[in-house]
Short mmCIF file of C-alpha atoms in Angstrom, two decimals:
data_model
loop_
_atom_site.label_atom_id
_atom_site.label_comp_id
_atom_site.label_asym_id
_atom_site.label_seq_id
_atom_site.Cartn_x
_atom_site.Cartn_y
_atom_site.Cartn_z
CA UNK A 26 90.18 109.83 112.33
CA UNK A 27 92.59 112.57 112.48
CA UNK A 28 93.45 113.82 115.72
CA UNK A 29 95.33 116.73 116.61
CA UNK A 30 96.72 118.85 119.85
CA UNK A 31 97.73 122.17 120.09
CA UNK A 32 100.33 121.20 121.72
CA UNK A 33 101.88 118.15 122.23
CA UNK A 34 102.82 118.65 126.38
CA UNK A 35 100.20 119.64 128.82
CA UNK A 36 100.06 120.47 132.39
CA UNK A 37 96.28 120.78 134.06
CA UNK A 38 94.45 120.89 130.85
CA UNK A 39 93.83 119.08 127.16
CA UNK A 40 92.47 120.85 124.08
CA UNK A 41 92.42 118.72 121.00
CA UNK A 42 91.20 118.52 117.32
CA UNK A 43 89.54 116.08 115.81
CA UNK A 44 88.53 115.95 111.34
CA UNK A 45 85.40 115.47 109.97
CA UNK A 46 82.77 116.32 112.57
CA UNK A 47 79.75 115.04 113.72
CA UNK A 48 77.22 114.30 116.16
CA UNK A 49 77.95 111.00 118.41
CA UNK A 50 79.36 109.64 121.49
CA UNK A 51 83.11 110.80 121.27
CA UNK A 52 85.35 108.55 123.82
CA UNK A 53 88.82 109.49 124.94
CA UNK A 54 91.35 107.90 127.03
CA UNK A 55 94.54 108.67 128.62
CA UNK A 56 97.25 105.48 128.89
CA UNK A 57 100.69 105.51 130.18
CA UNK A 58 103.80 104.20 129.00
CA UNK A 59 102.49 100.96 131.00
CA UNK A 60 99.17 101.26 128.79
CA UNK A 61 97.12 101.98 132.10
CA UNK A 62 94.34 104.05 131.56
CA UNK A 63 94.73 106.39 133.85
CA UNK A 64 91.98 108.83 132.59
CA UNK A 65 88.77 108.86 130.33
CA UNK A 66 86.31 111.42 128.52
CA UNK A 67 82.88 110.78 127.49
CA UNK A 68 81.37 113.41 125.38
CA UNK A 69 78.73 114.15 122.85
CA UNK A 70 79.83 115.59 119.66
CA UNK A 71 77.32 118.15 118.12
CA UNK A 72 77.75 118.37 114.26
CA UNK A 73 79.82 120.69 114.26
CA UNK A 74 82.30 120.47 117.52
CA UNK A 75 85.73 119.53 116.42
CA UNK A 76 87.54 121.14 118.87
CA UNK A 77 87.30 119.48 123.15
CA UNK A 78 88.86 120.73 126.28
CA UNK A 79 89.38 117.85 129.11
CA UNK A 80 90.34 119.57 132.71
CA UNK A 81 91.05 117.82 135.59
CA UNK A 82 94.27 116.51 134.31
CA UNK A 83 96.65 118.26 137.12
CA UNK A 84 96.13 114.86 139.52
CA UNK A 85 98.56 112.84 137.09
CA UNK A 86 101.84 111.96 137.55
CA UNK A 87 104.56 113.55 134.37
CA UNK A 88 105.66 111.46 132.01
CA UNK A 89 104.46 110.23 128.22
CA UNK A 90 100.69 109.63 127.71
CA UNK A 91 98.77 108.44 124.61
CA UNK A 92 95.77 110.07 123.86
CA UNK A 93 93.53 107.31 122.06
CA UNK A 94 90.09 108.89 120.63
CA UNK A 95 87.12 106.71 119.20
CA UNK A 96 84.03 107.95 117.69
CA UNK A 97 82.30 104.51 116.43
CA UNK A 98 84.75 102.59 114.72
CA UNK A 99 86.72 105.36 113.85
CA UNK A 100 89.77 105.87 115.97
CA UNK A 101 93.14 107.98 116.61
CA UNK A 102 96.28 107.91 118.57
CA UNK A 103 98.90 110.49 119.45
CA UNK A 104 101.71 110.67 122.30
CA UNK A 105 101.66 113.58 124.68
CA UNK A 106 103.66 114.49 127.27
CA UNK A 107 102.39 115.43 130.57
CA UNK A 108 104.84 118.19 132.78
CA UNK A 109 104.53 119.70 136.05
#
């Protein structure tokens, strides 16, 4: 699965991209350099949603996250960087 971010920092708030959609239980996660998880999204997917906002992010600390999606067994990864 492609995955893709609007931008690659954030502050408060995520909005990010995902290819080929469909409807299904889409599962996000937020690590840190440690590989904590220090967040997660559950969502359903409607067929065609390829585009999610998570909020709520303002609570965690700066520094370099990765942003690990799964729909199924398909999954993506990208490194983000959280400011103040």
């Amino acid at each position: 699965m492609l995955v893709k971010s609007k931008s690659a920092v954030f502050i408060d708030r995520l909005t990010f991209e995902v290819d080929n959609p469909q409807k299904c239980l889409l599962k996000a996660v937020l690590k840190d350099e440690k590989g904590s998880i220090c967040s997660a999204l559950e969502t359903e997917a409607e067929n065609d949603q390829h585009i999610f906002n998570w909020g709520g992010l303002n609570d965690l600390p700066y520094g370099v996250y990765t942003l690990e999606i799964s729909r199924g067994v398909d999954e993506g990864k990208m490194k983000l960087i959280k400011r103040v």
